[in-house]
């Protein structure tokens, strides 16, 4: 997970206790259940800037070092995301990833490198689980900006993105490379193609969306195939 505000409600809901940090990158924080069957890995605060280390770079490092330490059977990229009016999105909606997760903001029009830029690493097929829990399953995509310039909007429309975040594709890439099953669970905080400015809408809805996430993630974890 990327942000304190997103992860603190889940920590208390699942009673996850501090479980150390990687020696190499001590700003990453781990929190574990008693039996260590669930570990929450948080990017932590960037030591230079003092804010939550959001985005794909920190997400990659956190995922890599967390797999090395905990050897999980599943990785879940959990957090908030932007949704789309045009595709039925609304604030508070819970999205579970379906299909490949792409980087919608990386463009390298050279053979081979175009696909490298896109990423497109798989997520597990959890459509039945999502339906049972009352969540929506659908395409997720990732970019390193909170805004969405026209080229990104176009890439997300072509992908059918239901959840636009800043981490999932990076986490999926590491999970794929290391052979760990992956999914993303995102709660919508803001509507990308809506009237309200993204940063303002995000701030207004972060607390309520994080509360929804604290219900959704434990339910999803309990229903993941063994
Ligand atoms: N802290 C900043 C903004 C956080 S960025 C502020 O207060 O303004 C948003 C974080 O939530 C990222 O980790 C990202 O994964 C997720 N997110 C929520 N809505 C998003 C959107 N519309 N676009 C991209 N990421 C979004």
Coordinates of C-alpha atoms and ligand atoms in Angstrom, one line a residue:
X1 CA 0.0 0.0 0.0
X2 CA 1.1 3.6 -0.6
X3 CA -0.5 5.9 1.8
X4 CA -0.9 6.1 5.6
X5 CA -4.5 7.3 5.3
X6 CA -5.4 4.3 3.1
X7 CA -3.6 1.7 5.2
X8 CA -4.3 2.7 8.9
X9 CA -7.9 1.6 8.9
X10 CA -6.9 -1.9 7.5
X11 CA -4.1 -2.2 10.0
X12 CA -6.5 -1.7 12.9
X13 CA -9.3 -3.8 11.3
X14 CA -6.9 -6.8 10.9
X15 CA -5.0 -6.0 14.1
X16 CA -1.7 -5.9 12.2
X17 CA 1.3 -5.2 14.4
X18 CA 4.7 -3.6 13.3
X19 CA 6.9 -6.3 11.8
X20 CA 10.1 -4.5 10.9
X21 CA 11.5 -2.8 7.8
X22 CA 14.0 -3.9 5.1
X23 CA 17.5 -3.1 6.2
X24 CA 18.3 -1.7 2.7
X25 CA 15.3 0.6 2.6
X26 CA 14.2 1.3 6.2
X27 CA 11.4 3.8 5.2
X28 CA 9.3 0.7 4.1
X29 CA 7.1 -0.6 6.9
X30 CA 5.7 -4.0 7.4
X31 CA 2.8 -4.9 9.7
X32 CA 1.8 -8.5 10.3
X33 CA -1.0 -10.6 11.8
X34 CA -0.2 -12.8 14.8
X35 CA 0.3 -15.9 12.6
X36 CA 2.0 -13.8 9.9
X37 CA -0.5 -15.1 7.3
X38 CA -1.2 -11.5 6.4
X39 CA 1.5 -8.9 5.9
X40 CA 0.7 -5.3 5.0
X41 CA 3.7 -3.6 3.3
X42 CA 3.6 0.1 3.1
X43 CA 5.9 2.3 1.0
X44 CA 6.3 4.6 4.0
X45 CA 7.3 8.3 3.9
X46 CA 10.0 9.5 1.5
X47 CA 12.8 10.6 3.8
X48 CA 13.7 13.6 1.6
X49 CA 10.2 15.0 1.0
X50 CA 8.4 13.8 4.1
X51 CA 5.2 12.6 2.3
X52 CA 3.9 9.2 1.5
X53 CA 6.1 7.6 -1.2
X54 CA 3.4 7.1 -3.8
X55 CA 4.0 6.0 -7.4
X56 CA 5.5 3.1 -9.3
X57 CA 9.2 3.5 -8.2
X58 CA 8.5 3.0 -4.5
X59 CA 5.8 0.3 -5.3
X60 CA 8.4 -1.7 -7.2
X61 CA 11.0 -1.5 -4.4
X62 CA 8.4 -2.3 -1.7
X63 CA 7.1 -5.3 -3.6
X64 CA 10.5 -6.8 -4.4
X65 CA 11.9 -6.5 -0.8
X66 CA 8.6 -7.7 0.7
X67 CA 8.5 -10.9 -1.5
X68 CA 12.1 -11.5 -0.5
X69 CA 11.3 -11.2 3.2
X70 CA 7.8 -12.8 3.4
X71 CA 7.5 -15.1 0.3
X72 CA 3.8 -14.6 0.0
X73 CA 1.3 -16.8 -1.9
X74 CA -0.6 -13.7 -3.0
X75 CA 0.1 -10.0 -3.5
X76 CA -2.7 -7.5 -3.4
X77 CA -2.1 -3.9 -4.5
X78 CA -4.7 -2.2 -2.3
X79 CA -5.6 1.5 -2.3
X80 CA -7.6 4.2 -3.8
X81 CA -8.1 5.1 -7.5
X82 CA -9.8 7.4 -9.9
X83 CA -12.9 6.1 -11.6
X84 CA -14.8 7.0 -14.8
X85 CA -18.4 8.2 -15.2
X86 CA -18.3 7.0 -18.8
X87 CA -17.8 3.4 -17.6
X88 CA -20.2 3.4 -14.6
X89 CA -17.8 4.5 -11.9
X90 CA -18.8 6.2 -8.7
X91 CA -17.1 7.3 -5.5
X92 CA -16.9 4.4 -3.0
X93 CA -17.1 1.7 -5.7
X94 CA -14.8 -1.3 -5.1
X95 CA -12.8 -2.5 -8.1
X96 CA -11.0 -5.9 -8.3
X97 CA -8.5 -6.1 -11.1
X98 CA -9.4 -8.2 -14.1
X99 CA -7.0 -8.9 -17.0
X100 CA -3.6 -7.3 -17.6
X101 CA -2.7 -4.1 -15.6
X102 CA -1.0 -1.5 -17.9
X103 CA 1.0 1.6 -17.5
X104 CA -1.2 4.1 -19.3
X105 CA 1.4 6.9 -19.3
X106 CA 4.4 5.2 -20.8
X107 CA 4.9 5.5 -24.6
X108 CA 7.9 4.2 -26.5
X109 CA 7.0 3.6 -30.2
X110 CA 9.8 1.2 -30.9
X111 CA 9.4 -2.5 -31.6
X112 CA 9.5 -4.4 -28.3
X113 CA 10.0 -1.4 -26.2
X114 CA 6.3 -0.4 -26.8
X115 CA 5.2 -3.5 -25.0
X116 CA 7.9 -3.1 -22.3
X117 CA 6.5 0.4 -21.6
X118 CA 2.9 -0.8 -21.5
X119 CA 3.7 -3.6 -19.0
X120 CA 0.4 -5.5 -19.1
X121 CA 1.3 -8.0 -16.5
X122 CA -1.6 -10.4 -15.5
X123 CA -3.9 -10.3 -12.6
X124 CA -5.6 -13.4 -11.3
X125 CA -9.1 -14.3 -12.4
X126 CA -11.2 -13.3 -9.4
X127 CA -14.4 -12.4 -11.2
X128 CA -16.5 -15.0 -9.3
X129 CA -15.1 -13.8 -5.9
X130 CA -15.7 -10.2 -6.8
X131 CA -19.3 -10.8 -7.8
X132 CA -19.9 -12.8 -4.6
X133 CA -18.6 -9.9 -2.5
X134 CA -20.6 -7.2 -4.5
X135 CA -17.5 -5.7 -6.0
X136 CA -16.9 -4.8 -9.7
X137 CA -14.1 -6.6 -11.6
X138 CA -12.5 -4.8 -14.5
X139 CA -9.4 -3.3 -16.1
X140 CA -7.0 -1.3 -13.9
X141 CA -4.2 0.9 -15.2
X142 CA -1.4 2.9 -13.6
X143 CA 0.5 6.2 -14.2
X144 CA 2.8 8.3 -12.2
X145 CA 0.6 11.4 -12.2
X146 CA -2.6 12.3 -10.4
X147 CA -3.8 14.3 -13.5
X148 CA -4.7 12.8 -16.8
X149 CA -3.5 14.5 -20.0
X150 CA -5.3 13.5 -23.3
X151 CA -2.8 10.8 -24.3
X152 CA -3.4 9.0 -21.0
X153 CA -7.1 9.4 -21.3
X154 CA -6.9 7.8 -24.7
X155 CA -4.8 4.9 -23.5
X156 CA -7.2 4.4 -20.5
X157 CA -10.3 4.4 -22.8
X158 CA -8.7 1.9 -25.1
X159 CA -7.9 -0.3 -22.1
X160 CA -11.4 0.2 -20.6
X161 CA -9.8 1.3 -17.4
X162 CA -12.2 1.3 -14.4
X163 CA -9.5 2.1 -11.8
X164 CA -6.7 4.6 -12.4
X165 CA -4.0 4.4 -9.8
X166 CA -0.3 5.1 -9.4
X167 CA 1.0 1.7 -8.2
X168 CA -0.8 -1.5 -9.4
X169 CA 1.0 -2.0 -12.7
X170 CA 4.4 -1.8 -11.0
X171 CA 3.4 -4.3 -8.3
X172 CA 1.9 -6.6 -11.0
X173 CA 5.2 -6.5 -12.9
X174 CA 7.2 -7.6 -9.9
X175 CA 4.7 -10.3 -8.9
X176 CA 4.7 -11.7 -12.5
X177 CA 8.5 -11.8 -12.7
X178 CA 8.7 -13.6 -9.3
X179 CA 5.8 -16.0 -10.0
X180 CA 3.5 -14.7 -7.2
X181 CA -0.3 -14.5 -7.9
X182 CA -1.5 -10.9 -8.1
X183 CA -4.6 -8.9 -7.7
X184 CA -5.5 -5.2 -7.1
X185 CA -8.4 -4.0 -4.9
X186 CA -9.1 -0.3 -5.4
X187 CA -11.8 2.0 -4.0
X188 CA -12.8 5.0 -6.1
X189 CA -12.0 8.4 -4.5
X190 CA -12.5 10.7 -7.5
X191 CA -14.1 10.7 -10.9
X192 CA -11.5 11.4 -13.7
X193 CA -14.1 12.5 -16.2
X194 CA -16.2 14.3 -13.7
X195 CA -16.7 18.0 -12.8
X196 CA -14.6 18.3 -9.6
X197 CA -10.8 18.9 -9.7
X198 CA -9.1 15.5 -9.0
X199 CA -6.9 16.6 -6.0
X200 CA -9.9 18.3 -4.3
X201 CA -12.2 15.4 -4.8
X202 CA -9.5 12.9 -3.8
X203 CA -8.9 14.8 -0.5
X204 CA -12.6 15.1 0.2
X205 CA -13.2 11.3 -0.2
X206 CA -10.0 9.8 1.0
X207 CA -11.2 9.0 4.5
X208 CA -14.5 7.5 3.5
X209 CA -13.0 5.5 0.7
X210 CA -10.3 4.2 3.1
X211 CA -13.1 3.0 5.4
X212 CA -14.7 1.1 2.5
X213 CA -11.2 -0.4 1.7
X214 CA -10.9 -1.6 5.4
X215 CA -14.1 -3.7 4.8
X216 CA -13.3 -4.7 1.2
X217 CA -9.7 -5.9 1.6
X218 CA -10.2 -8.3 4.6
X219 CA -13.3 -9.8 2.7
X220 CA -11.2 -10.3 -0.4
X221 CA -8.3 -11.8 1.5
X222 CA -10.7 -14.3 3.2
X223 CA -12.0 -15.4 -0.2
X224 CA -8.7 -15.8 -2.2
X225 CA -8.1 -19.3 -3.5
X226 CA -5.7 -21.2 -1.3
Ligands
LIG1 N1 -1.4 13.1 -1.3 C1 -1.9 13.8 -2.5 C2 -2.4 13.0 -3.6 C3 -2.2 11.5 -3.4 S1 -2.0 10.7 -5.0 C4 -2.9 14.8 -2.1 O1 -3.4 14.8 -0.9 O2 -3.4 15.6 -3.0 C5 -3.2 9.6 -5.0 C6 -2.9 8.2 -4.5 O3 -4.2 7.6 -4.5 C7 -2.0 7.3 -5.3 O4 -1.3 6.5 -4.4 C8 -2.9 6.6 -6.2 O5 -2.6 5.2 -6.3 C9 -4.3 6.8 -5.7 N2 -5.2 7.6 -6.6 C10 -6.5 8.0 -6.2 N3 -7.1 8.6 -7.2 C11 -6.2 8.7 -8.2 C12 -6.3 9.2 -9.5 N4 -7.4 9.9 -10.0 N5 -5.2 9.1 -10.3 C13 -4.1 8.4 -9.9 N6 -4.0 7.9 -8.7 C14 -5.0 8.0 -7.8

